[in-house]
mmCIF file with all atom_site columns, C-alpha atoms in Angstrom:
data_model
loop_
_atom_site.group_PDB
_atom_site.id
_atom_site.type_symbol
_atom_site.label_atom_id
_atom_site.label_alt_id
_atom_site.label_comp_id
_atom_site.label_asym_id
_atom_site.label_entity_id
_atom_site.label_seq_id
_atom_site.pdbx_PDB_ins_code
_atom_site.Cartn_x
_atom_site.Cartn_y
_atom_site.Cartn_z
_atom_site.occupancy
_atom_site.B_iso_or_equiv
_atom_site.pdbx_formal_charge
_atom_site.auth_seq_id
_atom_site.auth_comp_id
_atom_site.auth_asym_id
_atom_site.auth_atom_id
_atom_site.pdbx_PDB_model_num
ATOM 1   C CA . MET A 1 1   ? 13.877  35.618  88.253  1.00 53.00 ? 1   MET A CA 1
ATOM 2   C CA . ALA A 1 2   ? 10.775  33.704  87.532  1.00 59.00 ? 2   ALA A CA 1
ATOM 3   C CA . ALA A 1 3   ? 10.772  31.704  84.453  1.00 61.00 ? 3   ALA A CA 1
ATOM 4   C CA . GLU A 1 4   ? 8.162   33.046  81.981  1.00 67.00 ? 4   GLU A CA 1
ATOM 5   C CA . HIS A 1 5   ? 5.743   30.735  80.126  1.00 69.00 ? 5   HIS A CA 1
ATOM 6   C CA . VAL A 1 6   ? 5.103   31.684  76.665  1.00 69.00 ? 6   VAL A CA 1
ATOM 7   C CA . VAL A 1 7   ? 1.659   29.939  75.443  1.00 65.00 ? 7   VAL A CA 1
ATOM 8   C CA . ILE A 1 8   ? 0.650   29.994  71.882  1.00 62.00 ? 8   ILE A CA 1
ATOM 9   C CA . ASP A 1 9   ? -2.350  30.079  70.850  1.00 61.00 ? 9   ASP A CA 1
ATOM 10  C CA . LEU A 1 10  ? -3.390  28.329  67.829  1.00 63.00 ? 10  LEU A CA 1
ATOM 11  C CA . ASP A 1 11  ? -6.892  29.387  67.422  1.00 64.00 ? 11  ASP A CA 1
ATOM 12  C CA . GLU A 1 12  ? -6.017  32.903  66.953  1.00 59.00 ? 12  GLU A CA 1
ATOM 13  C CA . HIS A 1 13  ? -5.725  34.123  63.599  1.00 58.00 ? 13  HIS A CA 1
ATOM 14  C CA . GLY A 1 14  ? -4.178  37.612  62.036  1.00 55.00 ? 14  GLY A CA 1
ATOM 15  C CA . HIS A 1 15  ? -1.365  38.062  64.333  1.00 55.00 ? 15  HIS A CA 1
ATOM 16  C CA . GLU A 1 16  ? 1.311   37.707  61.339  1.00 55.00 ? 16  GLU A CA 1
ATOM 17  C CA . PRO A 1 17  ? 3.056   40.895  60.257  1.00 53.00 ? 17  PRO A CA 1
ATOM 18  C CA . ALA A 1 18  ? 1.325   42.673  57.885  1.00 50.00 ? 18  ALA A CA 1
ATOM 19  C CA . GLU A 1 19  ? 4.122   42.424  54.962  1.00 53.00 ? 19  GLU A CA 1
ATOM 20  C CA . ARG A 1 20  ? 4.187   38.726  55.357  1.00 52.00 ? 20  ARG A CA 1
ATOM 21  C CA . SER A 1 21  ? 0.577   38.358  54.702  1.00 50.00 ? 21  SER A CA 1
ATOM 22  C CA . GLY A 1 22  ? 0.516   40.135  51.729  1.00 50.00 ? 22  GLY A CA 1
ATOM 23  C CA . ILE A 1 23  ? 3.494   38.212  50.423  1.00 51.00 ? 23  ILE A CA 1
ATOM 24  C CA . VAL A 1 24  ? 1.528   35.086  50.685  1.00 52.00 ? 24  VAL A CA 1
ATOM 25  C CA . ARG A 1 25  ? -1.894  36.313  48.984  1.00 57.00 ? 25  ARG A CA 1
ATOM 26  C CA . TRP A 1 26  ? 0.468   38.038  46.152  1.00 57.00 ? 26  TRP A CA 1
ATOM 27  C CA . ASN A 1 27  ? 1.880   34.481  45.685  1.00 66.00 ? 27  ASN A CA 1
ATOM 28  C CA . VAL A 1 28  ? -1.295  32.834  45.566  1.00 61.00 ? 28  VAL A CA 1
ATOM 29  C CA . ALA A 1 29  ? -2.621  35.067  42.916  1.00 64.00 ? 29  ALA A CA 1
ATOM 30  C CA . ASN A 1 30  ? 0.527   35.130  40.984  1.00 70.00 ? 30  ASN A CA 1
ATOM 31  C CA . ARG A 1 31  ? 0.185   31.241  40.952  1.00 69.00 ? 31  ARG A CA 1
ATOM 32  C CA . ARG A 1 32  ? -3.276  31.005  39.921  1.00 69.00 ? 32  ARG A CA 1
ATOM 33  C CA . LYS A 1 33  ? -2.562  33.836  37.176  1.00 72.00 ? 33  LYS A CA 1
ATOM 34  C CA . VAL A 1 34  ? 0.511   31.874  35.631  1.00 71.00 ? 34  VAL A CA 1
ATOM 35  C CA . LEU A 1 35  ? -0.889  28.128  36.229  1.00 72.00 ? 35  LEU A CA 1
ATOM 36  C CA . LEU A 1 36  ? -4.164  28.732  34.212  1.00 73.00 ? 36  LEU A CA 1
ATOM 37  C CA . PRO A 1 37  ? -2.301  29.761  31.224  1.00 75.00 ? 37  PRO A CA 1
ATOM 38  C CA . LEU A 1 38  ? 0.266   26.313  31.746  1.00 74.00 ? 38  LEU A CA 1
ATOM 39  C CA . VAL A 1 39  ? -2.851  24.359  32.206  1.00 74.00 ? 39  VAL A CA 1
ATOM 40  C CA . ALA A 1 40  ? -4.774  25.868  29.075  1.00 76.00 ? 40  ALA A CA 1
ATOM 41  C CA . ALA A 1 41  ? -1.446  25.619  26.726  1.00 75.00 ? 41  ALA A CA 1
ATOM 42  C CA . PHE A 1 42  ? -1.184  21.649  28.158  1.00 73.00 ? 42  PHE A CA 1
ATOM 43  C CA . VAL A 1 43  ? -4.588  21.091  27.016  1.00 74.00 ? 43  VAL A CA 1
ATOM 44  C CA . ILE A 1 44  ? -4.233  22.764  23.687  1.00 77.00 ? 44  ILE A CA 1
ATOM 45  C CA . GLY A 1 45  ? -1.127  20.670  23.275  1.00 73.00 ? 45  GLY A CA 1
ATOM 46  C CA . VAL A 1 46  ? -2.848  17.455  23.793  1.00 70.00 ? 46  VAL A CA 1
ATOM 47  C CA . VAL A 1 47  ? -5.683  18.108  21.379  1.00 70.00 ? 47  VAL A CA 1
ATOM 48  C CA . LEU A 1 48  ? -3.451  19.434  18.801  1.00 71.00 ? 48  LEU A CA 1
ATOM 49  C CA . GLY A 1 49  ? -1.054  16.580  19.401  1.00 70.00 ? 49  GLY A CA 1
ATOM 50  C CA . GLY A 1 50  ? -3.953  14.102  19.204  1.00 68.00 ? 50  GLY A CA 1
ATOM 51  C CA . VAL A 1 51  ? -5.096  15.678  15.925  1.00 66.00 ? 51  VAL A CA 1
ATOM 52  C CA . GLY A 1 52  ? -1.418  15.846  14.529  1.00 66.00 ? 52  GLY A CA 1
ATOM 53  C CA . VAL A 1 53  ? -1.158  12.171  15.026  1.00 66.00 ? 53  VAL A CA 1
ATOM 54  C CA . GLY A 1 54  ? -4.597  11.343  13.455  1.00 67.00 ? 54  GLY A CA 1
ATOM 55  C CA . GLU A 1 55  ? -3.457  13.413  10.528  1.00 67.00 ? 55  GLU A CA 1
ATOM 56  C CA . LEU A 1 56  ? -0.067  11.561  10.446  1.00 65.00 ? 56  LEU A CA 1
ATOM 57  C CA . ARG A 1 57  ? -1.584  8.098   10.696  1.00 70.00 ? 57  ARG A CA 1
ATOM 58  C CA . ASP A 1 58  ? -4.214  8.801   8.007   1.00 63.00 ? 58  ASP A CA 1
ATOM 59  C CA . SER A 1 59  ? -1.365  10.312  5.823   1.00 61.00 ? 59  SER A CA 1
ATOM 60  C CA . ARG A 1 60  ? 0.812   7.035   6.344   1.00 65.00 ? 60  ARG A CA 1
ATOM 61  C CA . ALA A 1 61  ? -2.443  4.838   5.432   1.00 60.00 ? 61  ALA A CA 1
ATOM 62  C CA . GLU A 1 62  ? -3.016  6.473   2.228   1.00 63.00 ? 62  GLU A CA 1
ATOM 63  C CA . ARG A 1 63  ? 0.609   6.228   1.025   1.00 59.00 ? 63  ARG A CA 1
ATOM 64  C CA . GLU A 1 64  ? 0.444   2.723   2.018   1.00 60.00 ? 64  GLU A CA 1
ATOM 65  C CA . ARG A 1 65  ? -2.393  2.332   0.237   1.00 60.00 ? 65  ARG A CA 1
ATOM 66  C CA . SER A 1 66  ? -1.465  3.852   -2.894  1.00 59.00 ? 66  SER A CA 1
ATOM 67  C CA . THR A 1 67  ? 1.494   1.376   -3.066  1.00 61.00 ? 67  THR A CA 1
ATOM 68  C CA . VAL A 1 68  ? -0.733  -2.038  -2.709  1.00 75.00 ? 68  VAL A CA 1
ATOM 69  C CA . VAL A 1 69  ? -0.662  -3.868  -5.805  1.00 80.00 ? 69  VAL A CA 1
ATOM 70  C CA . SER A 1 70  ? -3.060  -6.539  -6.139  1.00 86.00 ? 70  SER A CA 1
ATOM 71  C CA . LEU A 1 71  ? -4.397  -8.199  -9.398  1.00 89.00 ? 71  LEU A CA 1
ATOM 72  C CA . VAL A 1 72  ? -5.530  -11.122 -11.305 1.00 90.00 ? 72  VAL A CA 1
ATOM 73  C CA . ALA A 1 73  ? -4.502  -12.154 -14.755 1.00 90.00 ? 73  ALA A CA 1
ATOM 74  C CA . LEU A 1 74  ? -6.750  -14.078 -17.157 1.00 91.00 ? 74  LEU A CA 1
ATOM 75  C CA . PRO A 1 75  ? -5.254  -15.333 -20.568 1.00 92.00 ? 75  PRO A CA 1
ATOM 76  C CA . GLU A 1 76  ? -7.398  -14.366 -23.524 1.00 88.00 ? 76  GLU A CA 1
ATOM 77  C CA . SER A 1 77  ? -7.509  -15.982 -27.095 1.00 82.00 ? 77  SER A CA 1
ATOM 78  C CA . GLY A 1 78  ? -4.855  -15.311 -29.717 1.00 66.00 ? 78  GLY A CA 1
ATOM 79  C CA . PHE A 1 79  ? -5.517  -12.708 -32.417 1.00 61.00 ? 79  PHE A CA 1
ATOM 80  C CA . SER A 1 80  ? -3.221  -14.632 -34.852 1.00 63.00 ? 80  SER A CA 1
ATOM 81  C CA . GLY A 1 81  ? -1.269  -17.291 -35.374 1.00 62.00 ? 81  GLY A CA 1
ATOM 82  C CA . GLY A 1 82  ? 1.923   -19.027 -37.072 1.00 65.00 ? 82  GLY A CA 1
ATOM 83  C CA . PHE A 1 83  ? 3.441   -22.525 -37.339 1.00 66.00 ? 83  PHE A CA 1
ATOM 84  C CA . ASN A 1 84  ? 7.049   -23.192 -36.889 1.00 66.00 ? 84  ASN A CA 1
ATOM 85  C CA . SER A 1 85  ? 8.322   -26.612 -38.308 1.00 63.00 ? 85  SER A CA 1
ATOM 86  C CA . ARG A 1 86  ? 10.155  -26.927 -34.887 1.00 78.00 ? 86  ARG A CA 1
ATOM 87  C CA . GLY A 1 87  ? 7.013   -27.712 -33.231 1.00 83.00 ? 87  GLY A CA 1
ATOM 88  C CA . THR A 1 88  ? 6.701   -24.020 -31.692 1.00 87.00 ? 88  THR A CA 1
ATOM 89  C CA . VAL A 1 89  ? 3.585   -22.202 -32.125 1.00 87.00 ? 89  VAL A CA 1
ATOM 90  C CA . LEU A 1 90  ? 3.643   -18.016 -32.265 1.00 88.00 ? 90  LEU A CA 1
ATOM 91  C CA . LEU A 1 91  ? 0.449   -16.424 -31.126 1.00 87.00 ? 91  LEU A CA 1
ATOM 92  C CA . ASN A 1 92  ? -0.322  -12.661 -30.278 1.00 87.00 ? 92  ASN A CA 1
ATOM 93  C CA . GLY A 1 93  ? -2.501  -12.692 -27.214 1.00 88.00 ? 93  GLY A CA 1
ATOM 94  C CA . GLN A 1 94  ? -3.505  -10.543 -24.566 1.00 90.00 ? 94  GLN A CA 1
ATOM 95  C CA . LEU A 1 95  ? -4.061  -10.798 -20.851 1.00 92.00 ? 95  LEU A CA 1
ATOM 96  C CA . THR A 1 96  ? -7.355  -9.613  -19.236 1.00 92.00 ? 96  THR A CA 1
ATOM 97  C CA . LEU A 1 97  ? -6.275  -7.550  -15.900 1.00 92.00 ? 97  LEU A CA 1
ATOM 98  C CA . ILE A 1 98  ? -8.421  -6.985  -13.101 1.00 92.00 ? 98  ILE A CA 1
ATOM 99  C CA . ASN A 1 99  ? -6.986  -4.528  -10.497 1.00 92.00 ? 99  ASN A CA 1
ATOM 100 C CA . THR A 1 100 ? -8.093  -5.948  -6.891  1.00 90.00 ? 100 THR A CA 1
ATOM 101 C CA . GLY A 1 101 ? -6.182  -3.576  -5.274  1.00 88.00 ? 101 GLY A CA 1
ATOM 102 C CA . PRO A 1 102 ? -7.559  -0.052  -3.415  1.00 88.00 ? 102 PRO A CA 1
ATOM 103 C CA . ALA A 1 103 ? -5.632  2.360   -6.110  1.00 89.00 ? 103 ALA A CA 1
ATOM 104 C CA . PRO A 1 104 ? -5.219  2.798   -9.749  1.00 91.00 ? 104 PRO A CA 1
ATOM 105 C CA . ILE A 1 105 ? -2.007  0.980   -11.298 1.00 92.00 ? 105 ILE A CA 1
ATOM 106 C CA . THR A 1 106 ? -0.079  1.323   -14.704 1.00 92.00 ? 106 THR A CA 1
ATOM 107 C CA . ILE A 1 107 ? 0.841   -2.268  -16.517 1.00 93.00 ? 107 ILE A CA 1
ATOM 108 C CA . ARG A 1 108 ? 4.282   -1.274  -17.631 1.00 93.00 ? 108 ARG A CA 1
ATOM 109 C CA . GLY A 1 109 ? 5.512   -4.693  -18.818 1.00 93.00 ? 109 GLY A CA 1
ATOM 110 C CA . VAL A 1 110 ? 4.646   -8.554  -18.824 1.00 95.00 ? 110 VAL A CA 1
ATOM 111 C CA . GLN A 1 111 ? 6.780   -11.219 -19.101 1.00 96.00 ? 111 GLN A CA 1
ATOM 112 C CA . ALA A 1 112 ? 7.078   -14.974 -18.447 1.00 95.00 ? 112 ALA A CA 1
ATOM 113 C CA . GLU A 1 113 ? 9.493   -17.893 -19.199 1.00 95.00 ? 113 GLU A CA 1
ATOM 114 C CA . ARG A 1 114 ? 10.087  -21.290 -18.585 1.00 93.00 ? 114 ARG A CA 1
ATOM 115 C CA . PRO A 1 115 ? 10.960  -24.414 -20.714 1.00 93.00 ? 115 PRO A CA 1
ATOM 116 C CA . GLY A 1 116 ? 8.465   -24.538 -23.659 1.00 91.00 ? 116 GLY A CA 1
ATOM 117 C CA . VAL A 1 117 ? 6.858   -21.136 -23.095 1.00 93.00 ? 117 VAL A CA 1
ATOM 118 C CA . GLN A 1 118 ? 7.728   -17.440 -23.411 1.00 94.00 ? 118 GLN A CA 1
ATOM 119 C CA . VAL A 1 119 ? 5.408   -14.551 -22.902 1.00 94.00 ? 119 VAL A CA 1
ATOM 120 C CA . ARG A 1 120 ? 6.339   -10.858 -23.447 1.00 94.00 ? 120 ARG A CA 1
ATOM 121 C CA . SER A 1 121 ? 4.220   -7.728  -23.498 1.00 92.00 ? 121 SER A CA 1
ATOM 122 C CA . MET A 1 122 ? 4.185   -5.763  -26.870 1.00 86.00 ? 122 MET A CA 1
ATOM 123 C CA . GLY A 1 123 ? 5.337   -2.514  -24.796 1.00 81.00 ? 123 GLY A CA 1
ATOM 124 C CA . GLN A 1 124 ? 2.047   -0.997  -24.667 1.00 83.00 ? 124 GLN A CA 1
ATOM 125 C CA . ALA A 1 125 ? 1.341   0.108   -21.025 1.00 89.00 ? 125 ALA A CA 1
ATOM 126 C CA . ARG A 1 126 ? -2.445  -0.074  -19.581 1.00 91.00 ? 126 ARG A CA 1
ATOM 127 C CA . GLN A 1 127 ? -3.848  1.841   -16.582 1.00 92.00 ? 127 GLN A CA 1
ATOM 128 C CA . VAL A 1 128 ? -6.359  0.167   -14.404 1.00 93.00 ? 128 VAL A CA 1
ATOM 129 C CA . ARG A 1 129 ? -8.668  1.731   -11.992 1.00 93.00 ? 129 ARG A CA 1
ATOM 130 C CA . PRO A 1 130 ? -9.359  -0.232  -8.698  1.00 92.00 ? 130 PRO A CA 1
ATOM 131 C CA . GLY A 1 131 ? -11.871 -2.663  -9.409  1.00 90.00 ? 131 GLY A CA 1
ATOM 132 C CA . GLY A 1 132 ? -11.939 -2.282  -12.985 1.00 93.00 ? 132 GLY A CA 1
ATOM 133 C CA . THR A 1 133 ? -10.343 -4.528  -15.927 1.00 93.00 ? 133 THR A CA 1
ATOM 134 C CA . GLY A 1 134 ? -8.275  -4.015  -18.976 1.00 92.00 ? 134 GLY A CA 1
ATOM 135 C CA . GLN A 1 135 ? -6.358  -5.869  -21.677 1.00 91.00 ? 135 GLN A CA 1
ATOM 136 C CA . ILE A 1 136 ? -2.505  -6.048  -22.248 1.00 92.00 ? 136 ILE A CA 1
ATOM 137 C CA . PRO A 1 137 ? -1.369  -7.645  -25.537 1.00 92.00 ? 137 PRO A CA 1
ATOM 138 C CA . VAL A 1 138 ? 1.300   -10.360 -25.250 1.00 92.00 ? 138 VAL A CA 1
ATOM 139 C CA . ASP A 1 139 ? 3.492   -12.164 -27.771 1.00 91.00 ? 139 ASP A CA 1
ATOM 140 C CA . LEU A 1 140 ? 3.678   -16.183 -27.110 1.00 90.00 ? 140 LEU A CA 1
ATOM 141 C CA . GLN A 1 141 ? 6.111   -18.595 -27.941 1.00 91.00 ? 141 GLN A CA 1
ATOM 142 C CA . LEU A 1 142 ? 4.567   -22.080 -27.094 1.00 89.00 ? 142 LEU A CA 1
ATOM 143 C CA . GLU A 1 143 ? 6.108   -25.468 -27.771 1.00 90.00 ? 143 GLU A CA 1
ATOM 144 C CA . CYS A 1 144 ? 3.815   -28.232 -28.904 1.00 86.00 ? 144 CYS A CA 1
ATOM 145 C CA . ALA A 1 145 ? 5.273   -30.899 -26.800 1.00 85.00 ? 145 ALA A CA 1
ATOM 146 C CA . THR A 1 146 ? 6.021   -29.091 -23.556 1.00 86.00 ? 146 THR A CA 1
ATOM 147 C CA . ALA A 1 147 ? 4.506   -25.749 -23.177 1.00 83.00 ? 147 ALA A CA 1
ATOM 148 C CA . PHE A 1 148 ? 1.079   -26.847 -21.105 1.00 84.00 ? 148 PHE A CA 1
ATOM 149 C CA . GLU A 1 149 ? 1.792   -28.529 -17.618 1.00 84.00 ? 149 GLU A CA 1
ATOM 150 C CA . LEU A 1 150 ? -0.614  -28.420 -15.201 1.00 87.00 ? 150 LEU A CA 1
ATOM 151 C CA . GLU A 1 151 ? 1.505   -26.310 -12.854 1.00 90.00 ? 151 GLU A CA 1
ATOM 152 C CA . PRO A 1 152 ? 0.975   -22.273 -13.618 1.00 92.00 ? 152 PRO A CA 1
ATOM 153 C CA . LEU A 1 153 ? 2.908   -20.251 -15.237 1.00 93.00 ? 153 LEU A CA 1
ATOM 154 C CA . SER A 1 154 ? 4.358   -17.284 -12.920 1.00 94.00 ? 154 SER A CA 1
ATOM 155 C CA . VAL A 1 155 ? 3.949   -13.962 -14.611 1.00 95.00 ? 155 VAL A CA 1
ATOM 156 C CA . ARG A 1 156 ? 5.737   -11.068 -13.938 1.00 95.00 ? 156 ARG A CA 1
ATOM 157 C CA . PHE A 1 157 ? 4.293   -7.914  -14.034 1.00 93.00 ? 157 PHE A CA 1
ATOM 158 C CA . SER A 1 158 ? 6.141   -4.572  -14.120 1.00 93.00 ? 158 SER A CA 1
ATOM 159 C CA . VAL A 1 159 ? 3.592   -2.034  -12.023 1.00 92.00 ? 159 VAL A CA 1
ATOM 160 C CA . GLU A 1 160 ? 3.782   1.466   -11.514 1.00 92.00 ? 160 GLU A CA 1
ATOM 161 C CA . THR A 1 161 ? 1.527   2.697   -8.469  1.00 89.00 ? 161 THR A CA 1
ATOM 162 C CA . GLU A 1 162 ? 0.067   5.878   -7.759  1.00 86.00 ? 162 GLU A CA 1
ATOM 163 C CA . ASP A 1 163 ? 3.317   7.051   -5.939  1.00 85.00 ? 163 ASP A CA 1
ATOM 164 C CA . LYS A 1 164 ? 5.090   6.723   -9.074  1.00 87.00 ? 164 LYS A CA 1
ATOM 165 C CA . ARG A 1 165 ? 7.012   3.970   -8.400  1.00 89.00 ? 165 ARG A CA 1
ATOM 166 C CA . LEU A 1 166 ? 7.769   0.678   -10.081 1.00 91.00 ? 166 LEU A CA 1
ATOM 167 C CA . ARG A 1 167 ? 7.175   -2.393  -8.675  1.00 90.00 ? 167 ARG A CA 1
ATOM 168 C CA . GLU A 1 168 ? 7.396   -5.927  -9.605  1.00 92.00 ? 168 GLU A CA 1
ATOM 169 C CA . VAL A 1 169 ? 4.603   -8.353  -8.889  1.00 91.00 ? 169 VAL A CA 1
ATOM 170 C CA . ARG A 1 170 ? 4.199   -11.986 -9.953  1.00 93.00 ? 170 ARG A CA 1
ATOM 171 C CA . TYR A 1 171 ? 0.770   -13.986 -10.602 1.00 93.00 ? 171 TYR A CA 1
ATOM 172 C CA . PRO A 1 172 ? 0.290   -17.597 -11.598 1.00 94.00 ? 172 PRO A CA 1
ATOM 173 C CA . VAL A 1 173 ? -1.664  -17.909 -14.703 1.00 93.00 ? 173 VAL A CA 1
ATOM 174 C CA . ALA A 1 174 ? -3.169  -21.209 -15.634 1.00 91.00 ? 174 ALA A CA 1
ATOM 175 C CA . LEU A 1 175 ? -2.131  -22.564 -19.036 1.00 90.00 ? 175 LEU A CA 1
ATOM 176 C CA . VAL A 1 176 ? -4.109  -25.808 -19.142 1.00 91.00 ? 176 VAL A CA 1
ATOM 177 C CA . GLY A 1 177 ? -7.771  -25.068 -20.402 1.00 89.00 ? 177 GLY A CA 1
ATOM 178 C CA . SER A 1 178 ? -7.054  -21.484 -21.234 1.00 90.00 ? 178 SER A CA 1
ATOM 179 C CA . ALA A 1 179 ? -7.720  -19.909 -24.576 1.00 89.00 ? 179 ALA A CA 1
ATOM 180 C CA . TRP A 1 180 ? -4.057  -19.811 -25.136 1.00 88.00 ? 180 TRP A CA 1
ATOM 181 C CA . GLU A 1 181 ? -3.989  -23.646 -24.890 1.00 88.00 ? 181 GLU A CA 1
ATOM 182 C CA . GLU A 1 182 ? -6.910  -24.057 -27.381 1.00 87.00 ? 182 GLU A CA 1
ATOM 183 C CA . ASP A 1 183 ? -5.529  -21.520 -29.583 1.00 85.00 ? 183 ASP A CA 1
ATOM 184 C CA . ALA A 1 184 ? -1.956  -23.559 -29.537 1.00 85.00 ? 184 ALA A CA 1
ATOM 185 C CA . LEU A 1 185 ? -3.070  -26.919 -29.637 1.00 84.00 ? 185 LEU A CA 1
ATOM 186 C CA . ARG A 1 186 ? -5.166  -25.958 -32.775 1.00 83.00 ? 186 ARG A CA 1
ATOM 187 C CA . LEU A 1 187 ? -1.764  -25.194 -34.603 1.00 82.00 ? 187 LEU A CA 1
ATOM 188 C CA . CYS A 1 188 ? -0.101  -27.798 -33.348 1.00 81.00 ? 188 CYS A CA 1
ATOM 189 C CA . GLU A 1 189 ? -2.271  -30.545 -34.571 1.00 73.00 ? 189 GLU A CA 1
ATOM 190 C CA . PRO A 1 190 ? -0.663  -32.310 -37.580 1.00 63.00 ? 190 PRO A CA 1
ATOM 191 C CA . ARG A 1 191 ? -1.606  -31.054 -40.844 1.00 49.00 ? 191 ARG A CA 1
ATOM 192 C CA . LEU A 1 192 ? -3.482  -33.387 -43.472 1.00 40.00 ? 192 LEU A CA 1
ATOM 193 C CA . ASP A 1 193 ? -2.145  -31.435 -46.250 1.00 44.00 ? 193 ASP A CA 1
ATOM 194 C CA . SER A 1 194 ? 1.606   -32.100 -45.709 1.00 44.00 ? 194 SER A CA 1
#
């Protein structure tokens, strides 16, 4: 028997069985129908995710902005004063507060203490808008001999921020050359009538 050589011509098309050719066409068409919605869902997910991340970032920045406390405090003249025989002056004064932060704040309390100096708020809360000023009344107790050092007085403020949380903030207030020093020294001078 003679060996038969089988030659396959690769240039010829369309000699596949009919069933197999239909399955291949169906799979390609089906893949396109399934792939298109998947790509669209992916693109929509990326867009929505980007928007969501942007909104989350904006929300976080807004929350952080509402918690920032930045202020400046300046001593203002006392309204009345008295003299104590032990060399202590009692004054009712005020602090002018400037809100240099980005959100409104409410000053709930003021307190400072060091040898020769005591400062306490009179219990009146003050709201100060961003860039705005407000005054808060304080009681001062100043010893004539020791109150006015060159080092600023560290004043502690109890501040309620826009998110309704209380925070403690410190600010250095210079007493030397202030209206408080002028009022106290006037009362500390020895009296001629005594």
